[in-house]
Amino acid sequence: MTDRYASFVQTGAGRALVKRLGLPDPPRLRRHTPGDPLVPGPVLLGSSAGGRIAEPAGKILTAAGVELADPVAAHDADRRFAALVYDASGITDSAGLRQLYDFFHPQARSLLPSGRVIVLGTPPAECGSPREGTAQRALEGLTRSIGKEFGRGVTAQLVYVTREGDAGTPVSLESTLRFLLSGRSAYVSGQVVRVGAGTAVAPADWDRPLSGQVVLVTGAARGIGAALAKVLARDGAQVVALDIPAAGDELAAVANDIGGSAVQLDLTAPDAPTRLAEHLASRHGRVDAVVHNAGITRDKTLGRMDADRWDSVIDVNLSSQERINDVLLERDLIPAGGRIVSVSSIAGIAGNRGQTNYATSKAGVIGLVDSLSPVLRERGISLNAVAPGFIETRLTARIPLAIREVGRRMNSMAQGGLPVDVAETIGWLSWPASGAVSGNVVRVCGQSLLGA
């Protein structure tokens, strides 16, 4: 679906009109292309006094071929940076928050278009005192405000890095830094990511971080699922693409295009989990990552909704995920180091009129992450979710024009996202190198003004 307004504002006449009338100005976002450098310019790395993460972060960036700017260059008014990375883990009270101002205030106009801001901190629950916990929680307000202020496609994120197993921080943190700095995260902003002490395995080739991995994708025949299958295959995965029999032709086309395999299966069938488990066991012996993408909508206001609309949405969007997880885990088909990624929605965070069934199911997915991820962590398996906002698909194309335009513009990017934006985020959470990232719900919404 084409966003004609965003295309228009890239023209000379469009830019003049936007400036004169103060209209939304959608920037051209930097998205990932294989072979691209991680960032298109130098990165300025700063640290609070006593910060513990700057050193390992600097090693990660240097090893990735990133040019770290000389701190003296930060005072050059003409110097431009691709990213600002700041270690705030040394801030132990509210007075220390002044260090954030001292670092970011001079650099507010120094970022290149589609630049990146990453703040590194300590999870408040791990802080040694209430004052330290207070200061670390304050970082969320900083990053979310920067995401809304800097404009021009700039994204801002907060990454809480556990104190547990600090010796392993470089490997645990690397996949998250690489994702957030790259064009893969173009439509992700204002998010809080928690990096724990789980097992992270760096790939031999960061251009193919899923090489040798078997990944199951449900709902793979079209839209976000088809884009996801393509991204995972590009990154080296052997993709098992699953969808309902009625979508068989489209599913086969997706699987053939990426060199994957197709499975036609109705996930609501009583024997679906068992049949799926038997297929994976006989064909692959395991599944390294499971992506629960299958979902449906059956919209009506609650007072007008029949029971079938309610039951079908809950069953497909939530209960089927639980049933599949149970069987795959019971049969040990997801090995230690495995990953599960579920697709939620911003509707599960903010709610949506006429979608009580859908919002309930997607909030349930978030509950699944909250309740099951600590259990799976003991088995060395990560569980996360992504929550898309307004994404340009065939479904959103059916929304009335006025509502569609509101959905597109009410975010920091002033535009809808693309299926590939959701796919790239799921891809990152599916990497073996992201094994220390668990229990997260990452919104892919351009920092929507709805929900949070």
Coordinates of C-alpha atoms in Angstrom, one line a residue:
M1 CA 0.0 0.0 0.0
T2 CA 1.4 3.4 -1.0
D3 CA 1.6 6.3 1.4
R4 CA 1.0 9.1 -1.2
Y5 CA 1.3 11.9 1.4
A6 CA 4.8 10.6 2.4
S7 CA 5.8 10.4 -1.2
F8 CA 4.5 14.0 -1.9
V9 CA 6.4 15.6 1.0
Q10 CA 9.7 14.3 -0.5
T11 CA 9.1 16.6 -3.5
G12 CA 10.2 20.2 -3.7
A13 CA 6.6 21.4 -3.7
G14 CA 5.7 19.1 -0.9
R15 CA 8.6 20.2 1.4
A16 CA 7.7 23.8 0.9
L17 CA 4.0 23.2 1.8
V18 CA 4.9 21.1 4.9
K19 CA 7.2 23.9 6.1
R20 CA 4.7 26.7 5.4
L21 CA 1.7 24.9 7.0
G22 CA 3.5 23.0 9.8
L23 CA 2.1 19.6 8.5
P24 CA 3.6 16.2 9.5
D25 CA 6.9 15.6 7.8
P26 CA 7.6 11.9 7.4
P27 CA 11.4 11.4 7.1
R28 CA 13.0 8.9 4.7
L29 CA 14.0 6.1 7.0
R30 CA 17.3 4.2 6.8
R31 CA 16.4 0.5 6.4
H32 CA 18.8 -2.4 6.2
T33 CA 20.3 -3.6 3.0
P34 CA 22.7 -6.6 3.1
G35 CA 26.2 -5.4 2.9
D36 CA 25.5 -2.0 4.5
P37 CA 27.9 -0.9 7.2
L38 CA 26.4 -1.0 10.6
V39 CA 26.2 2.8 10.8
P40 CA 26.9 5.4 8.1
G41 CA 29.3 7.5 10.2
P42 CA 31.2 7.8 13.5
V43 CA 29.6 7.0 16.8
L44 CA 30.1 9.2 19.9
L45 CA 30.4 7.0 23.0
G46 CA 30.1 8.6 26.4
S47 CA 29.8 7.5 30.0
S48 CA 28.7 8.6 33.4
A49 CA 31.3 8.5 36.2
G50 CA 31.7 4.9 37.3
G51 CA 29.8 3.5 34.3
R52 CA 30.4 -0.2 33.9
I53 CA 29.1 -0.8 30.3
A54 CA 31.0 1.7 28.2
E55 CA 34.2 -0.3 28.0
P56 CA 32.6 -3.6 26.7
A57 CA 30.3 -1.5 24.5
G58 CA 33.3 0.2 23.0
K59 CA 35.0 -3.1 22.3
I60 CA 31.8 -4.4 20.6
L61 CA 31.6 -1.4 18.3
T62 CA 35.3 -1.4 17.5
A63 CA 35.2 -5.1 16.6
A64 CA 32.1 -4.3 14.4
G65 CA 34.1 -1.8 12.3
V66 CA 32.5 1.3 13.8
E67 CA 34.5 4.4 14.0
L68 CA 34.4 5.8 17.6
A69 CA 34.7 9.5 17.6
D70 CA 37.4 11.3 19.6
P71 CA 35.6 12.9 22.5
V72 CA 37.3 16.2 21.5
A73 CA 35.4 16.0 18.3
A74 CA 32.2 16.3 20.2
H75 CA 33.0 20.0 20.7
D76 CA 33.2 20.6 16.9
A77 CA 30.0 22.2 15.9
D78 CA 30.3 20.9 12.4
R79 CA 30.9 17.3 13.3
R80 CA 28.0 14.9 12.6
F81 CA 27.5 11.5 14.2
A82 CA 25.6 8.4 13.1
A83 CA 24.8 7.5 16.8
L84 CA 25.1 8.7 20.3
V85 CA 25.7 5.9 22.8
Y86 CA 25.8 6.8 26.5
D87 CA 26.5 4.5 29.5
A88 CA 24.4 5.8 32.3
S89 CA 24.9 2.9 34.6
G90 CA 27.1 4.9 36.9
I91 CA 24.3 7.3 37.9
T92 CA 23.3 6.5 41.4
D93 CA 21.0 9.4 42.4
S94 CA 18.9 12.1 40.9
A95 CA 21.7 14.7 41.2
G96 CA 23.7 12.5 38.9
L97 CA 21.1 12.8 36.1
R98 CA 22.8 16.2 35.3
Q99 CA 25.4 14.1 33.4
L100 CA 22.8 13.2 30.9
Y101 CA 22.1 16.9 30.1
D102 CA 25.8 17.6 29.9
F103 CA 26.3 14.8 27.3
F104 CA 23.1 15.2 25.2
H105 CA 22.5 19.0 25.3
P106 CA 25.5 19.9 23.1
Q107 CA 24.7 17.0 20.7
A108 CA 21.0 17.6 20.1
R109 CA 21.6 18.7 16.5
S110 CA 24.7 16.6 15.8
L111 CA 23.0 13.5 14.5
L112 CA 22.8 12.5 10.9
P113 CA 19.3 11.8 9.5
S114 CA 18.0 8.4 10.8
G115 CA 20.6 8.6 13.6
R116 CA 20.5 6.5 16.7
V117 CA 20.5 7.2 20.4
I118 CA 21.1 4.4 22.8
V119 CA 21.3 4.8 26.6
L120 CA 22.7 1.9 28.7
G121 CA 21.6 1.5 32.3
T122 CA 21.1 -0.9 35.2
P123 CA 17.7 -2.6 35.7
P124 CA 16.1 -0.6 38.6
A125 CA 15.3 -3.9 40.4
E126 CA 19.0 -4.7 40.6
C127 CA 20.1 -1.3 42.0
G128 CA 21.8 -1.1 45.3
S129 CA 19.6 1.6 46.8
P130 CA 16.2 3.2 46.3
R131 CA 17.9 6.4 45.1
E132 CA 19.9 4.5 42.4
G133 CA 16.8 2.7 41.3
T134 CA 14.9 6.0 41.0
A135 CA 17.7 7.5 38.9
Q136 CA 17.9 4.5 36.6
R137 CA 14.1 4.5 36.1
A138 CA 14.3 8.1 35.1
L139 CA 16.2 7.1 32.0
E140 CA 13.0 6.0 30.3
G141 CA 11.7 9.5 30.3
L142 CA 14.9 10.8 28.7
T143 CA 15.0 8.3 25.9
R144 CA 11.3 8.5 25.0
S145 CA 11.5 12.3 24.9
I146 CA 14.6 12.3 22.7
G147 CA 12.8 10.0 20.3
K148 CA 10.0 12.6 20.0
E149 CA 12.3 15.7 19.9
F150 CA 15.2 14.9 17.6
G151 CA 13.1 14.1 14.5
R152 CA 14.5 13.3 11.0
G153 CA 14.1 9.5 11.5
V154 CA 16.2 9.5 14.7
T155 CA 15.4 6.7 17.1
A156 CA 16.1 6.5 20.8
Q157 CA 16.2 3.4 23.0
L158 CA 17.1 2.5 26.6
V159 CA 18.9 -0.8 27.2
Y160 CA 19.0 -2.1 30.7
V161 CA 22.0 -4.5 31.1
T162 CA 22.0 -6.9 34.1
R163 CA 24.8 -6.9 36.5
E164 CA 24.7 -10.7 36.6
G165 CA 27.6 -12.3 34.7
D166 CA 29.2 -9.0 33.8
A167 CA 32.1 -10.9 32.4
G168 CA 29.8 -12.1 29.6
T169 CA 28.4 -8.6 28.8
P170 CA 30.2 -8.2 25.4
V171 CA 28.6 -11.3 23.9
S172 CA 25.2 -10.8 25.6
L173 CA 24.9 -7.1 24.5
E174 CA 26.3 -7.3 21.0
S175 CA 23.2 -8.5 19.1
T176 CA 21.1 -5.7 20.7
L177 CA 23.6 -3.0 19.9
R178 CA 23.9 -4.2 16.4
F179 CA 20.2 -4.3 15.9
L180 CA 19.5 -0.9 17.4
L181 CA 22.3 0.8 15.6
S182 CA 21.5 -0.7 12.2
G183 CA 18.8 0.0 9.6
R184 CA 17.0 -3.1 10.9
S185 CA 15.5 -1.0 13.7
A186 CA 14.2 1.9 11.5
Y187 CA 10.6 1.8 12.9
V188 CA 11.5 0.9 16.5
S189 CA 11.9 3.9 18.9
G190 CA 11.2 4.8 22.5
Q191 CA 11.7 1.2 23.6
V192 CA 13.1 -0.4 26.7
V193 CA 15.1 -3.5 26.1
R194 CA 16.4 -5.7 29.0
V195 CA 19.5 -7.8 28.4
G196 CA 19.9 -10.5 31.0
A197 CA 22.4 -13.2 31.8
G198 CA 21.1 -15.9 29.4
T199 CA 23.3 -17.7 26.9
A200 CA 24.2 -15.8 23.8
V201 CA 26.1 -17.4 20.9
A202 CA 27.8 -15.0 18.4
P203 CA 27.5 -16.1 14.8
A204 CA 30.5 -16.8 12.6
D205 CA 29.1 -14.2 10.1
W206 CA 26.9 -11.3 11.4
D207 CA 25.5 -10.9 7.9
R208 CA 23.9 -14.4 8.3
P209 CA 23.2 -14.6 12.1
L210 CA 20.7 -17.5 11.6
S211 CA 23.0 -19.7 9.6
G212 CA 22.2 -23.4 10.3
Q213 CA 19.1 -22.6 12.4
V214 CA 15.6 -24.2 11.9
V215 CA 12.9 -21.5 12.4
L216 CA 9.2 -22.1 12.4
V217 CA 6.9 -19.2 11.2
T218 CA 3.2 -19.5 11.6
G219 CA 0.9 -17.4 9.4
A220 CA 3.6 -17.2 6.8
A221 CA 1.5 -17.0 3.6
R222 CA 1.1 -13.3 3.4
G223 CA 1.7 -9.9 4.9
I224 CA 4.1 -9.7 7.9
G225 CA 4.5 -13.5 7.9
A226 CA 5.7 -13.6 4.3
A227 CA 8.1 -10.7 4.9
L228 CA 9.3 -12.5 8.0
A229 CA 10.0 -15.7 6.2
K230 CA 12.0 -13.8 3.6
V231 CA 14.1 -11.9 6.2
L232 CA 14.8 -15.1 8.2
A233 CA 15.9 -17.0 5.1
R234 CA 18.1 -14.0 4.0
D235 CA 19.8 -14.3 7.4
G236 CA 20.6 -17.9 6.9
A237 CA 17.7 -19.8 8.5
Q238 CA 16.0 -22.9 7.2
V239 CA 12.4 -21.7 7.4
V240 CA 9.4 -23.9 8.0
A241 CA 6.5 -21.8 6.8
L242 CA 3.1 -22.7 8.2
D243 CA -0.4 -21.5 7.3
I244 CA -4.0 -22.8 6.9
P245 CA -4.8 -25.1 3.9
A246 CA -6.9 -22.4 2.3
A247 CA -3.8 -20.3 1.9
G248 CA -1.9 -23.2 0.4
D249 CA -1.0 -21.7 -3.0
E250 CA 0.3 -18.5 -1.4
L251 CA 2.2 -20.5 1.2
A252 CA 3.8 -22.6 -1.4
A253 CA 4.9 -19.6 -3.3
V254 CA 6.6 -18.1 -0.2
A255 CA 8.3 -21.3 0.7
N256 CA 9.6 -21.9 -2.9
D257 CA 10.8 -18.3 -3.1
I258 CA 13.1 -18.7 0.0
G259 CA 14.0 -22.3 -0.4
G260 CA 12.1 -23.3 2.7
S261 CA 9.4 -25.9 3.4
A262 CA 5.6 -25.4 3.6
V263 CA 3.3 -26.9 6.2
Q264 CA -0.5 -26.6 5.7
L265 CA -2.1 -26.9 9.1
D266 CA -5.1 -25.4 10.9
L267 CA -3.7 -24.5 14.3
T268 CA -7.1 -24.7 15.9
A269 CA -7.5 -28.4 15.1
P270 CA -7.3 -30.6 18.2
D271 CA -4.4 -32.6 16.8
A272 CA -2.5 -29.6 15.3
P273 CA 0.2 -29.4 18.0
T274 CA 0.9 -33.1 17.8
R275 CA 1.0 -33.2 14.0
L276 CA 3.3 -30.1 14.0
A277 CA 5.6 -31.7 16.6
E278 CA 5.8 -34.9 14.6
H279 CA 6.6 -33.1 11.4
L280 CA 9.4 -31.1 13.0
A281 CA 10.8 -34.1 14.7
S282 CA 10.8 -36.3 11.6
R283 CA 12.1 -33.6 9.2
H284 CA 14.5 -31.6 11.4
G285 CA 14.9 -33.3 14.8
R286 CA 14.4 -29.9 16.5
V287 CA 13.3 -26.3 16.0
D288 CA 15.7 -23.6 17.1
A289 CA 13.2 -20.7 17.0
V290 CA 9.4 -20.6 17.0
V291 CA 7.7 -17.5 15.7
H292 CA 4.0 -17.3 16.6
N293 CA 2.8 -14.9 13.9
A294 CA -0.6 -16.4 12.9
G295 CA -3.5 -14.2 13.8
I296 CA -7.0 -13.1 12.8
T297 CA -9.4 -10.2 13.4
R298 CA -13.2 -10.5 13.8
D299 CA -14.1 -6.9 14.6
K300 CA -17.3 -5.8 16.3
T301 CA -18.1 -3.7 19.3
L302 CA -18.5 -6.0 22.4
G303 CA -22.3 -5.4 22.6
R304 CA -22.7 -6.6 19.0
M305 CA -20.2 -9.4 19.0
D306 CA -21.4 -13.0 18.7
A307 CA -19.6 -15.7 20.7
D308 CA -18.0 -17.2 17.6
R309 CA -16.1 -14.0 16.9
W310 CA -14.8 -13.9 20.4
D311 CA -13.9 -17.6 20.6
S312 CA -12.1 -17.8 17.2
V313 CA -9.9 -14.8 17.8
I314 CA -8.8 -15.9 21.3
D315 CA -8.2 -19.5 20.0
V316 CA -6.0 -18.5 17.0
N317 CA -4.2 -15.5 18.5
L318 CA -3.5 -16.8 22.0
S319 CA -4.6 -20.4 22.9
S320 CA -3.0 -22.0 19.9
Q321 CA 0.3 -20.5 20.9
E322 CA 0.0 -22.0 24.4
R323 CA -0.9 -25.4 23.0
I324 CA 2.0 -25.5 20.5
N325 CA 4.5 -24.3 23.2
D326 CA 3.3 -27.0 25.6
V327 CA 3.8 -29.9 23.1
L328 CA 7.1 -28.7 21.7
L329 CA 8.6 -28.1 25.1
E330 CA 7.2 -31.4 26.5
R331 CA 8.9 -33.3 23.6
D332 CA 12.2 -31.3 24.0
L333 CA 12.0 -30.1 20.4
I334 CA 13.2 -26.6 21.4
P335 CA 16.7 -27.2 22.6
A336 CA 18.6 -25.1 25.2
G337 CA 19.5 -21.9 23.5
G338 CA 16.2 -21.9 21.6
R339 CA 14.0 -18.8 21.1
I340 CA 10.3 -18.2 21.0
V341 CA 8.9 -15.0 19.6
S342 CA 5.2 -14.1 19.8
V343 CA 3.4 -11.4 17.8
S344 CA 1.3 -9.1 20.0
S345 CA 0.0 -5.7 19.0
I346 CA -0.2 -2.2 20.2
A347 CA -4.0 -2.9 20.6
G348 CA -3.0 -5.3 23.4
I349 CA -1.3 -2.3 25.2
A350 CA -3.8 0.5 24.4
G351 CA -7.0 -1.3 23.6
N352 CA -9.0 -0.5 20.5
R353 CA -12.7 0.3 19.9
G354 CA -14.4 -2.6 18.1
Q355 CA -11.6 -5.0 18.9
T356 CA -12.2 -6.2 22.4
N357 CA -11.5 -9.8 21.3
Y358 CA -8.4 -8.9 19.4
A359 CA -7.0 -6.6 22.2
T360 CA -7.7 -9.3 24.8
S361 CA -5.8 -11.9 22.8
K362 CA -2.9 -9.6 22.2
A363 CA -2.7 -8.5 25.8
G364 CA -2.7 -12.2 26.6
V365 CA 0.4 -12.7 24.5
I366 CA 2.1 -10.1 26.7
G367 CA 0.9 -12.0 29.7
L368 CA 2.4 -15.2 28.2
V369 CA 5.8 -13.5 27.9
D370 CA 5.6 -12.2 31.5
S371 CA 4.5 -15.5 33.0
L372 CA 6.4 -18.1 30.9
S373 CA 9.8 -16.4 30.2
P374 CA 11.1 -16.8 33.8
V375 CA 10.2 -20.6 33.6
L376 CA 11.9 -21.0 30.2
R377 CA 15.0 -19.1 31.3
E378 CA 15.8 -22.0 33.6
R379 CA 15.8 -24.2 30.4
G380 CA 18.0 -21.8 28.5
I381 CA 15.2 -20.7 26.2
S382 CA 14.3 -17.1 25.6
L383 CA 10.7 -15.8 25.1
N384 CA 9.9 -12.3 23.8
A385 CA 7.1 -10.5 21.9
V386 CA 6.8 -7.8 19.3
A387 CA 3.9 -5.4 19.3
P388 CA 3.3 -3.8 15.9
G389 CA 1.6 -0.5 15.5
F390 CA 0.3 0.8 12.2
I391 CA 1.9 -1.3 9.5
E392 CA 1.1 -0.9 5.8
T393 CA -0.6 -4.2 4.9
R394 CA -3.7 -5.3 3.0
L395 CA -5.6 -5.2 6.3
T396 CA -4.8 -1.6 7.0
A397 CA -5.6 -0.6 3.4
R398 CA -9.2 -1.4 4.2
I399 CA -9.4 1.1 7.0
P400 CA -11.3 4.3 6.2
L401 CA -9.0 7.0 4.9
A402 CA -9.4 9.4 7.8
I403 CA -8.7 6.8 10.4
R404 CA -5.8 5.4 8.3
E405 CA -4.2 8.8 8.1
V406 CA -4.4 9.3 11.9
G407 CA -2.8 5.9 12.4
R408 CA 0.0 6.8 10.0
R409 CA 0.8 10.2 11.4
M410 CA 0.4 9.7 15.2
N411 CA 3.9 8.6 15.8
S412 CA 7.4 10.1 15.9
M413 CA 8.1 9.0 12.3
A414 CA 4.8 10.5 11.0
Q415 CA 4.3 7.4 8.8
G416 CA 3.2 3.8 8.9
G417 CA 5.7 1.0 9.2
L418 CA 6.3 -1.8 6.7
P419 CA 6.0 -5.5 7.2
V420 CA 9.8 -5.8 6.9
D421 CA 10.1 -3.6 10.0
V422 CA 8.3 -6.1 12.1
A423 CA 10.2 -8.9 10.4
E424 CA 13.6 -7.4 11.2
T425 CA 12.7 -7.0 14.8
I426 CA 11.5 -10.6 15.1
G427 CA 14.6 -11.7 13.2
W428 CA 16.8 -10.0 15.9
L429 CA 15.0 -11.8 18.7
S430 CA 15.4 -15.1 16.8
W431 CA 19.2 -14.9 16.6
P432 CA 21.2 -17.3 18.8
A433 CA 23.2 -14.2 19.7
S434 CA 20.0 -12.7 21.3
G435 CA 19.7 -15.5 23.9
A436 CA 20.3 -13.1 26.7
V437 CA 17.3 -11.0 25.6
S438 CA 14.2 -12.5 27.2
G439 CA 10.9 -11.3 28.8
N440 CA 10.7 -8.3 26.5
V441 CA 7.8 -6.8 24.6
V442 CA 9.2 -4.6 21.8
R443 CA 6.9 -2.2 20.0
V444 CA 7.4 -1.7 16.3
C445 CA 5.3 1.4 16.0
G446 CA 7.5 4.3 15.2
Q447 CA 7.0 5.4 18.8
S448 CA 3.2 5.7 18.5
L449 CA 1.5 8.3 20.7
L450 CA -1.0 5.6 21.6
G451 CA -0.5 3.3 24.5
A452 CA 2.6 4.6 26.2

